[in-house]
Amino acid sequence: MSVYLYRWGKFAFRRKWIVLPVWLLLFLLLGGLGTALSKPMSNDFSMPELPSARATDILDKHFPGMSEQFMLDAVSGTYVIGAPEGTKLTDPANRAAIDALIAKLSELDIVDHAKPLTSPVAMTEKMGCLADPDPTRCSGAPLNVLSTTAPDTVAFLTVPFAIDTVTDVTEANREAAYEVGAEARNAGLTVEISGSVAMTQEQPSGKSEMIGMAVALVVMVVAFGALVAAVVPIVTAIVGLGAATSLIMLGTSIMQVPGFTTFLASMIGIALSIDYALFIVSRYKHELAVRDSAEEAAGTALGTAGSAVVFAGLTVIIALGALGIVGVQFLTFMGLGGAIAAGFAVLTAITLMPALMGAFGKYLFKPKLPLVAQHDPEDDDSVTVGQRFGRLIGKAPWVALILSVLALGALAAPAANLNLGLPGEDSLPTTSTVRKAYDLRTEGFGEGSNGVLMVVADLAEVPEAQREQAVTALREKLESYEQMDYVTAPQWSESKQGVMLNGVPKQGPNNQDTKDLVAEARDAEAELQAEYGMTYGITGTTAIYADVDHVLLSKILPYLAIVAGAAFILLILVFRSILVPLTAALGFLLSMAATFGATVLIFQEGAFGLIEDPQPLVSFMPIMLIGLVFGLAMDYQVFLVTRMREEFVHGKSPKDAMISGYHHGARVVTSAAIIMISVFGSFIMETDVTAKSFGFALAAGVAIDAFVVRMVIVPALLVIMGKWSWWIPKWLDRILPDIDVEGAKLEQLRAQNAETVKQPVPVS
């Protein structure tokens, strides 16, 4: 690999005015197509063959058309109405304002007028619940008549919309759906709207990317001691991220792409593009001092650091691409989006970067800034901070190892309380109308009213005389659960062979108690089926969320095993060792546990008051985090430990080889890690809570893995294990392919070329 990259590096450096226009054309072409053909992204987190799908089948059988409300691309909207303080919605003025709102809704062209709308107050009155709010009859009333603190103050109105799918909802539609309540608000009512008609798909604001790039620029100025060299990796990052994002947006024209894909691609694209360019430019700077020409230096930098970049990028691509193994469609697409960003990061580093080095020529490391980057870490005579730290670890490896493991173990402890959920209305910014509607409904009806469980029973096999008894038994069973608030009266199908009940839990959709309630209620089916012959299923947003969480949680350990196993095999190829890959994989597991613990502590448990509104971690975070941090961990393992192996092979003792490798690689790995942490951490500035938690988790994962595992635990283990670190069975050494990440074949190529030059030309 190193020889091919060496030759390409020299070509791109020399033929820069061919390579650069090609990249510009590709960038403009992808950008134009992505902008012109892109379609709205999807919030569809559905999966095939979930337990909730069984309830949908029963619903379609006995209540045709009812299941459409649970299609995740269906357009829904619920207006939540609150009375002015000190009044009730039953007061004449407030009733009149609600009637006026319904009249406005009836005139709105995006509303489906096939079903006439009824005032929630009038409907509650018709149920006989205003005068006699009996819990048995009135539990399903759209007015909070059963509230013990502020009855008759909150109501909800579900409105059918005549828009085909969520992706067809425009900003004008959202604005019209919200503004229709303007007169009611002027009359003193609180009117908020929830549902997909009001949901907006958050996209990266651009602020996070700018912050990350600004920090990266400062870090690279310090690392290179020159302004131009610090700017060039930013250029490759912009080009790589722009191309990757454009390609993802282009993909929306032919398939539904999950909305969070762009956040993920932005995080990965910026961080990897800058890091990979940093590795190559750092090596190029050193090669300029020892090679005969800048072209030779560029080729050598690409053949050595470029080889490591390709391998490191492949690990990220493989880890993200392997998400397809999980069997969850939206995770597969998100993984592919991240892999595309990683692929462009590698591509710009090994193709665009050498052309830019050729274009800037001798001005790349000018103007040279004073006081920074005074010592070349490749110079064995200079004493760097990395060398001092390596010596410290070498003096007390057991102390460094034990203290690090204990610290990470303590940090990992909160991970035992990990609770997962999907991004819902409760995770939106508190300033959004959807979140306000969620909170207002919680205030009036309890949090569980935002996550009603629809229980649908099939009574076809139940004797007609026993059907009432069977449904009563089902309702009593559901009401017996501690976490169930109440169950509404049964609604029968026309054939009397199907029945539908709504169970309202005490907690919200993402609460673990609610998920446990769903599991317990399903487990009771066997008993009722044996006694009556009745079957039933549970669906609704809450049940679907619980099903998705269960599936994703069950995939974490298999995926972790796959990734750790892949790490072990790949690192055997790189290091030609058994124990080094084993310690790398085990260190990765330790860093993952600590990362989960830190994220749970901050975002789920709200420690230190850093998060105003703690929420369960998004369900797909653990798997995505494993894939991403695995790839990044292998980056740092390769860039730091390959140099240690090289020094050992050249005759140094295990301890001296570790210190020397630390001396040469610590600065670039530290710079790369700081850039990664800054880019990922800047996403905490986003309003989307999922982006916040992802940004924090990735930043924490990089910090823990780079600075504790790769730069303390692994070097300490190399000293402790001594020569055994680099042991490999001879039979395995013979059959392993030589991928030459260190670029050893380049020296052989140079030796051959030098010998060819020395040979006298025969005289004919």
mmCIF file of N, CA and C in Angstrom, residues 445-531:
data_model
loop_
_atom_site.group_PDB
_atom_site.id
_atom_site.type_symbol
_atom_site.label_atom_id
_atom_site.label_comp_id
_atom_site.label_asym_id
_atom_site.label_seq_id
_atom_site.Cartn_x
_atom_site.Cartn_y
_atom_site.Cartn_z
ATOM 1 N N PHE A 445 -53.594 16.118 32.279
ATOM 2 C CA PHE A 445 -54.048 14.729 32.259
ATOM 3 C C PHE A 445 -53.037 13.745 32.832
ATOM 4 N N GLY A 446 -51.843 14.187 33.173
ATOM 5 C CA GLY A 446 -50.790 13.284 33.607
ATOM 6 C C GLY A 446 -49.873 12.939 32.455
ATOM 7 N N GLU A 447 -48.623 12.611 32.769
ATOM 8 C CA GLU A 447 -47.635 12.376 31.718
ATOM 9 C C GLU A 447 -48.009 11.202 30.833
ATOM 10 N N GLY A 448 -48.664 10.201 31.415
ATOM 11 C CA GLY A 448 -49.024 9.023 30.631
ATOM 12 C C GLY A 448 -50.001 9.296 29.508
ATOM 13 N N SER A 449 -50.723 10.408 29.575
ATOM 14 C CA SER A 449 -51.687 10.734 28.518
ATOM 15 C C SER A 449 -50.984 11.026 27.194
ATOM 16 N N ASN A 450 -49.681 11.301 27.239
ATOM 17 C CA ASN A 450 -48.911 11.529 26.018
ATOM 18 C C ASN A 450 -48.433 10.224 25.385
ATOM 19 N N GLY A 451 -48.675 9.119 26.052
ATOM 20 C CA GLY A 451 -48.217 7.829 25.521
ATOM 21 C C GLY A 451 -49.230 6.739 25.773
ATOM 22 N N VAL A 452 -50.442 6.926 25.258
ATOM 23 C CA VAL A 452 -51.537 5.981 25.503
ATOM 24 C C VAL A 452 -51.226 4.635 24.845
ATOM 25 N N LEU A 453 -51.532 3.551 25.575
ATOM 26 C CA LEU A 453 -51.389 2.195 25.046
ATOM 27 C C LEU A 453 -52.723 1.763 24.439
ATOM 28 N N MET A 454 -52.718 1.420 23.170
ATOM 29 C CA MET A 454 -53.932 0.913 22.548
ATOM 30 C C MET A 454 -53.905 -0.613 22.601
ATOM 31 N N VAL A 455 -54.853 -1.172 23.322
ATOM 32 C CA VAL A 455 -54.963 -2.624 23.468
ATOM 33 C C VAL A 455 -56.112 -3.098 22.584
ATOM 34 N N VAL A 456 -55.815 -3.977 21.639
ATOM 35 C CA VAL A 456 -56.809 -4.458 20.683
ATOM 36 C C VAL A 456 -56.931 -5.967 20.825
ATOM 37 N N ALA A 457 -58.167 -6.431 21.109
ATOM 38 C CA ALA A 457 -58.398 -7.859 21.344
ATOM 39 C C ALA A 457 -59.190 -8.467 20.202
ATOM 40 N N ASP A 458 -58.827 -9.691 19.856
ATOM 41 C CA ASP A 458 -59.541 -10.479 18.854
ATOM 42 C C ASP A 458 -60.378 -11.522 19.592
ATOM 43 N N LEU A 459 -61.720 -11.401 19.478
ATOM 44 C CA LEU A 459 -62.634 -12.277 20.212
ATOM 45 C C LEU A 459 -63.307 -13.297 19.306
ATOM 46 N N ALA A 460 -62.766 -13.469 18.107
ATOM 47 C CA ALA A 460 -63.405 -14.376 17.148
ATOM 48 C C ALA A 460 -63.506 -15.800 17.687
ATOM 49 N N GLU A 461 -62.530 -16.221 18.497
ATOM 50 C CA GLU A 461 -62.524 -17.586 19.030
ATOM 51 C C GLU A 461 -63.185 -17.678 20.405
ATOM 52 N N VAL A 462 -63.721 -16.569 20.893
ATOM 53 C CA VAL A 462 -64.382 -16.562 22.199
ATOM 54 C C VAL A 462 -65.878 -16.771 21.999
ATOM 55 N N PRO A 463 -66.498 -17.698 22.720
ATOM 56 C CA PRO A 463 -67.953 -17.882 22.613
ATOM 57 C C PRO A 463 -68.670 -16.554 22.845
ATOM 58 N N GLU A 464 -69.693 -16.293 22.042
ATOM 59 C CA GLU A 464 -70.373 -14.999 22.099
ATOM 60 C C GLU A 464 -70.865 -14.661 23.496
ATOM 61 N N ALA A 465 -71.314 -15.655 24.235
ATOM 62 C CA ALA A 465 -71.862 -15.407 25.570
ATOM 63 C C ALA A 465 -70.779 -14.999 26.569
ATOM 64 N N GLN A 466 -69.514 -15.281 26.253
ATOM 65 C CA GLN A 466 -68.427 -14.993 27.188
ATOM 66 C C GLN A 466 -67.616 -13.753 26.811
ATOM 67 N N ARG A 467 -67.980 -13.093 25.731
ATOM 68 C CA ARG A 467 -67.155 -11.983 25.251
ATOM 69 C C ARG A 467 -67.132 -10.813 26.228
ATOM 70 N N GLU A 468 -68.286 -10.457 26.763
ATOM 71 C CA GLU A 468 -68.323 -9.363 27.743
ATOM 72 C C GLU A 468 -67.460 -9.703 28.951
ATOM 73 N N GLN A 469 -67.572 -10.941 29.402
ATOM 74 C CA GLN A 469 -66.803 -11.383 30.565
ATOM 75 C C GLN A 469 -65.305 -11.352 30.262
ATOM 76 N N ALA A 470 -64.933 -11.782 29.053
ATOM 77 C CA ALA A 470 -63.520 -11.816 28.667
ATOM 78 C C ALA A 470 -62.939 -10.400 28.625
ATOM 79 N N VAL A 471 -63.693 -9.443 28.063
ATOM 80 C CA VAL A 471 -63.214 -8.062 27.975
ATOM 81 C C VAL A 471 -63.110 -7.445 29.365
ATOM 82 N N THR A 472 -64.079 -7.755 30.235
ATOM 83 C CA THR A 472 -64.018 -7.256 31.613
ATOM 84 C C THR A 472 -62.777 -7.784 32.324
ATOM 85 N N ALA A 473 -62.470 -9.063 32.102
ATOM 86 C CA ALA A 473 -61.281 -9.663 32.715
ATOM 87 C C ALA A 473 -60.005 -8.996 32.196
ATOM 88 N N LEU A 474 -59.999 -8.699 30.899
ATOM 89 C CA LEU A 474 -58.835 -8.025 30.312
ATOM 90 C C LEU A 474 -58.664 -6.633 30.914
ATOM 91 N N ARG A 475 -59.769 -5.899 31.015
ATOM 92 C CA ARG A 475 -59.688 -4.541 31.553
ATOM 93 C C ARG A 475 -59.236 -4.556 33.017
ATOM 94 N N GLU A 476 -59.783 -5.478 33.794
ATOM 95 C CA GLU A 476 -59.399 -5.562 35.209
ATOM 96 C C GLU A 476 -57.928 -5.943 35.355
ATOM 97 N N LYS A 477 -57.463 -6.822 34.456
ATOM 98 C CA LYS A 477 -56.057 -7.224 34.501
ATOM 99 C C LYS A 477 -55.153 -6.027 34.218
ATOM 100 N N LEU A 478 -55.511 -5.239 33.212
ATOM 101 C CA LEU A 478 -54.711 -4.067 32.859
ATOM 102 C C LEU A 478 -54.724 -3.038 33.982
ATOM 103 N N GLU A 479 -55.879 -2.853 34.604
ATOM 104 C CA GLU A 479 -55.992 -1.865 35.684
ATOM 105 C C GLU A 479 -55.265 -2.292 36.954
ATOM 106 N N SER A 480 -54.973 -3.598 37.059
ATOM 107 C CA SER A 480 -54.339 -4.098 38.278
ATOM 108 C C SER A 480 -52.856 -3.741 38.364
ATOM 109 N N TYR A 481 -52.257 -3.339 37.248
ATOM 110 C CA TYR A 481 -50.832 -3.030 37.255
ATOM 111 C C TYR A 481 -50.586 -1.685 37.934
ATOM 112 N N GLU A 482 -49.571 -1.643 38.760
ATOM 113 C CA GLU A 482 -49.285 -0.447 39.546
ATOM 114 C C GLU A 482 -48.983 0.753 38.668
ATOM 115 N N GLN A 483 -48.330 0.524 37.523
ATOM 116 C CA GLN A 483 -47.933 1.638 36.664
ATOM 117 C C GLN A 483 -49.026 2.072 35.692
ATOM 118 N N MET A 484 -50.206 1.427 35.738
ATOM 119 C CA MET A 484 -51.324 1.830 34.884
ATOM 120 C C MET A 484 -52.178 2.835 35.634
ATOM 121 N N ASP A 485 -52.403 3.987 35.048
ATOM 122 C CA ASP A 485 -53.225 5.026 35.681
ATOM 123 C C ASP A 485 -54.708 4.659 35.562
ATOM 124 N N TYR A 486 -55.165 4.470 34.332
ATOM 125 C CA TYR A 486 -56.558 4.040 34.132
ATOM 126 C C TYR A 486 -56.703 3.433 32.744
ATOM 127 N N VAL A 487 -57.809 2.722 32.539
ATOM 128 C CA VAL A 487 -58.131 2.089 31.260
ATOM 129 C C VAL A 487 -59.506 2.579 30.831
ATOM 130 N N THR A 488 -59.620 3.044 29.607
ATOM 131 C CA THR A 488 -60.894 3.587 29.132
ATOM 132 C C THR A 488 -61.901 2.465 28.879
ATOM 133 N N ALA A 489 -63.163 2.850 28.746
ATOM 134 C CA ALA A 489 -64.228 1.880 28.460
ATOM 135 C C ALA A 489 -63.983 1.233 27.105
ATOM 136 N N PRO A 490 -64.358 -0.021 26.949
ATOM 137 C CA PRO A 490 -64.099 -0.727 25.683
ATOM 138 C C PRO A 490 -64.930 -0.173 24.531
ATOM 139 N N GLN A 491 -64.323 -0.187 23.359
ATOM 140 C CA GLN A 491 -65.011 0.214 22.128
ATOM 141 C C GLN A 491 -65.109 -1.016 21.233
ATOM 142 N N TRP A 492 -66.333 -1.431 20.932
ATOM 143 C CA TRP A 492 -66.559 -2.680 20.206
ATOM 144 C C TRP A 492 -66.596 -2.441 18.701
ATOM 145 N N SER A 493 -66.191 -3.454 17.965
ATOM 146 C CA SER A 493 -66.306 -3.413 16.510
ATOM 147 C C SER A 493 -67.744 -3.740 16.119
ATOM 148 N N GLU A 494 -68.081 -3.471 14.860
ATOM 149 C CA GLU A 494 -69.446 -3.741 14.403
ATOM 150 C C GLU A 494 -69.807 -5.214 14.532
ATOM 151 N N SER A 495 -68.837 -6.097 14.299
ATOM 152 C CA SER A 495 -69.095 -7.542 14.369
ATOM 153 C C SER A 495 -69.108 -8.079 15.786
ATOM 154 N N LYS A 496 -68.734 -7.245 16.751
ATOM 155 C CA LYS A 496 -68.615 -7.651 18.150
ATOM 156 C C LYS A 496 -67.540 -8.726 18.359
ATOM 157 N N GLN A 497 -66.652 -8.882 17.352
ATOM 158 C CA GLN A 497 -65.563 -9.857 17.464
ATOM 159 C C GLN A 497 -64.221 -9.180 17.768
ATOM 160 N N GLY A 498 -64.255 -7.883 17.850
ATOM 161 C CA GLY A 498 -63.045 -7.131 18.190
ATOM 162 C C GLY A 498 -63.382 -6.038 19.178
ATOM 163 N N VAL A 499 -62.421 -5.700 20.016
ATOM 164 C CA VAL A 499 -62.635 -4.652 20.997
ATOM 165 C C VAL A 499 -61.349 -3.865 21.189
ATOM 166 N N MET A 500 -61.496 -2.592 21.477
ATOM 167 C CA MET A 500 -60.335 -1.711 21.620
ATOM 168 C C MET A 500 -60.450 -0.957 22.941
ATOM 169 N N LEU A 501 -59.369 -0.962 23.708
ATOM 170 C CA LEU A 501 -59.301 -0.212 24.959
ATOM 171 C C LEU A 501 -58.039 0.635 24.949
ATOM 172 N N ASN A 502 -58.094 1.771 25.599
ATOM 173 C CA ASN A 502 -56.917 2.617 25.744
ATOM 174 C C ASN A 502 -56.440 2.580 27.187
ATOM 175 N N GLY A 503 -55.200 2.173 27.381
ATOM 176 C CA GLY A 503 -54.605 2.169 28.703
ATOM 177 C C GLY A 503 -53.677 3.356 28.856
ATOM 178 N N VAL A 504 -53.890 4.152 29.889
ATOM 179 C CA VAL A 504 -53.066 5.340 30.113
ATOM 180 C C VAL A 504 -52.111 5.068 31.272
ATOM 181 N N PRO A 505 -50.814 4.974 30.991
ATOM 182 C CA PRO A 505 -49.843 4.709 32.068
ATOM 183 C C PRO A 505 -49.623 5.945 32.930
ATOM 184 N N LYS A 506 -48.978 5.743 34.067
ATOM 185 C CA LYS A 506 -48.696 6.867 34.955
ATOM 186 C C LYS A 506 -47.500 7.685 34.473
ATOM 187 N N GLN A 507 -46.606 7.019 33.753
ATOM 188 C CA GLN A 507 -45.383 7.690 33.306
ATOM 189 C C GLN A 507 -45.400 7.889 31.792
ATOM 190 N N GLY A 508 -44.403 8.626 31.277
ATOM 191 C CA GLY A 508 -44.331 8.953 29.865
ATOM 192 C C GLY A 508 -43.845 7.810 29.002
ATOM 193 N N PRO A 509 -43.856 8.006 27.664
ATOM 194 C CA PRO A 509 -43.512 6.940 26.719
ATOM 195 C C PRO A 509 -42.119 6.355 26.897
ATOM 196 N N ASN A 510 -41.136 7.195 27.275
ATOM 197 C CA ASN A 510 -39.758 6.726 27.371
ATOM 198 C C ASN A 510 -39.353 6.286 28.767
ATOM 199 N N ASN A 511 -40.292 6.318 29.713
ATOM 200 C CA ASN A 511 -39.970 5.912 31.077
ATOM 201 C C ASN A 511 -39.837 4.388 31.148
ATOM 202 N N GLN A 512 -38.839 3.905 31.881
ATOM 203 C CA GLN A 512 -38.607 2.467 31.967
ATOM 204 C C GLN A 512 -39.791 1.750 32.606
ATOM 205 N N ASP A 513 -40.475 2.387 33.567
ATOM 206 C CA ASP A 513 -41.645 1.759 34.179
ATOM 207 C C ASP A 513 -42.737 1.507 33.147
ATOM 208 N N THR A 514 -42.898 2.423 32.204
ATOM 209 C CA THR A 514 -43.899 2.258 31.150
ATOM 210 C C THR A 514 -43.526 1.097 30.237
ATOM 211 N N LYS A 515 -42.244 0.983 29.909
ATOM 212 C CA LYS A 515 -41.801 -0.135 29.068
ATOM 213 C C LYS A 515 -42.011 -1.468 29.783
ATOM 214 N N ASP A 516 -41.740 -1.483 31.087
ATOM 215 C CA ASP A 516 -41.984 -2.705 31.868
ATOM 216 C C ASP A 516 -43.474 -3.034 31.900
ATOM 217 N N LEU A 517 -44.318 -2.005 31.958
ATOM 218 C CA LEU A 517 -45.766 -2.202 31.958
ATOM 219 C C LEU A 517 -46.213 -2.871 30.664
ATOM 220 N N VAL A 518 -45.671 -2.419 29.537
ATOM 221 C CA VAL A 518 -46.010 -3.022 28.243
ATOM 222 C C VAL A 518 -45.645 -4.501 28.235
ATOM 223 N N ALA A 519 -44.463 -4.824 28.739
ATOM 224 C CA ALA A 519 -44.014 -6.221 28.772
ATOM 225 C C ALA A 519 -44.915 -7.073 29.672
ATOM 226 N N GLU A 520 -45.274 -6.558 30.847
ATOM 227 C CA GLU A 520 -46.131 -7.309 31.765
ATOM 228 C C GLU A 520 -47.513 -7.530 31.172
ATOM 229 N N ALA A 521 -48.068 -6.504 30.541
ATOM 230 C CA ALA A 521 -49.404 -6.631 29.952
ATOM 231 C C ALA A 521 -49.417 -7.651 28.822
ATOM 232 N N ARG A 522 -48.354 -7.716 28.060
ATOM 233 C CA ARG A 522 -48.284 -8.724 26.992
ATOM 234 C C ARG A 522 -48.126 -10.130 27.565
ATOM 235 N N ASP A 523 -47.389 -10.254 28.646
ATOM 236 C CA ASP A 523 -47.175 -11.572 29.252
ATOM 237 C C ASP A 523 -48.471 -12.173 29.783
ATOM 238 N N ALA A 524 -49.441 -11.312 30.082
ATOM 239 C CA ALA A 524 -50.710 -11.806 30.644
ATOM 240 C C ALA A 524 -51.604 -12.436 29.586
ATOM 241 N N GLU A 525 -51.244 -12.315 28.316
ATOM 242 C CA GLU A 525 -52.106 -12.828 27.252
ATOM 243 C C GLU A 525 -52.298 -14.341 27.344
ATOM 244 N N ALA A 526 -51.229 -15.058 27.674
ATOM 245 C CA ALA A 526 -51.320 -16.529 27.713
ATOM 246 C C ALA A 526 -52.401 -16.997 28.685
ATOM 247 N N GLU A 527 -52.474 -16.346 29.838
ATOM 248 C CA GLU A 527 -53.469 -16.722 30.850
ATOM 249 C C GLU A 527 -54.892 -16.460 30.352
ATOM 250 N N LEU A 528 -55.127 -15.293 29.749
ATOM 251 C CA LEU A 528 -56.458 -14.945 29.264
ATOM 252 C C LEU A 528 -56.847 -15.776 28.046
ATOM 253 N N GLN A 529 -55.868 -16.108 27.241
ATOM 254 C CA GLN A 529 -56.158 -16.943 26.072
ATOM 255 C C GLN A 529 -56.542 -18.347 26.506
ATOM 256 N N ALA A 530 -55.845 -18.866 27.506
ATOM 257 C CA ALA A 530 -56.172 -20.208 28.000
ATOM 258 C C ALA A 530 -57.571 -20.262 28.604
ATOM 259 N N GLU A 531 -58.001 -19.175 29.253
ATOM 260 C CA GLU A 531 -59.299 -19.170 29.930
ATOM 261 C C GLU A 531 -60.459 -18.856 28.985
#
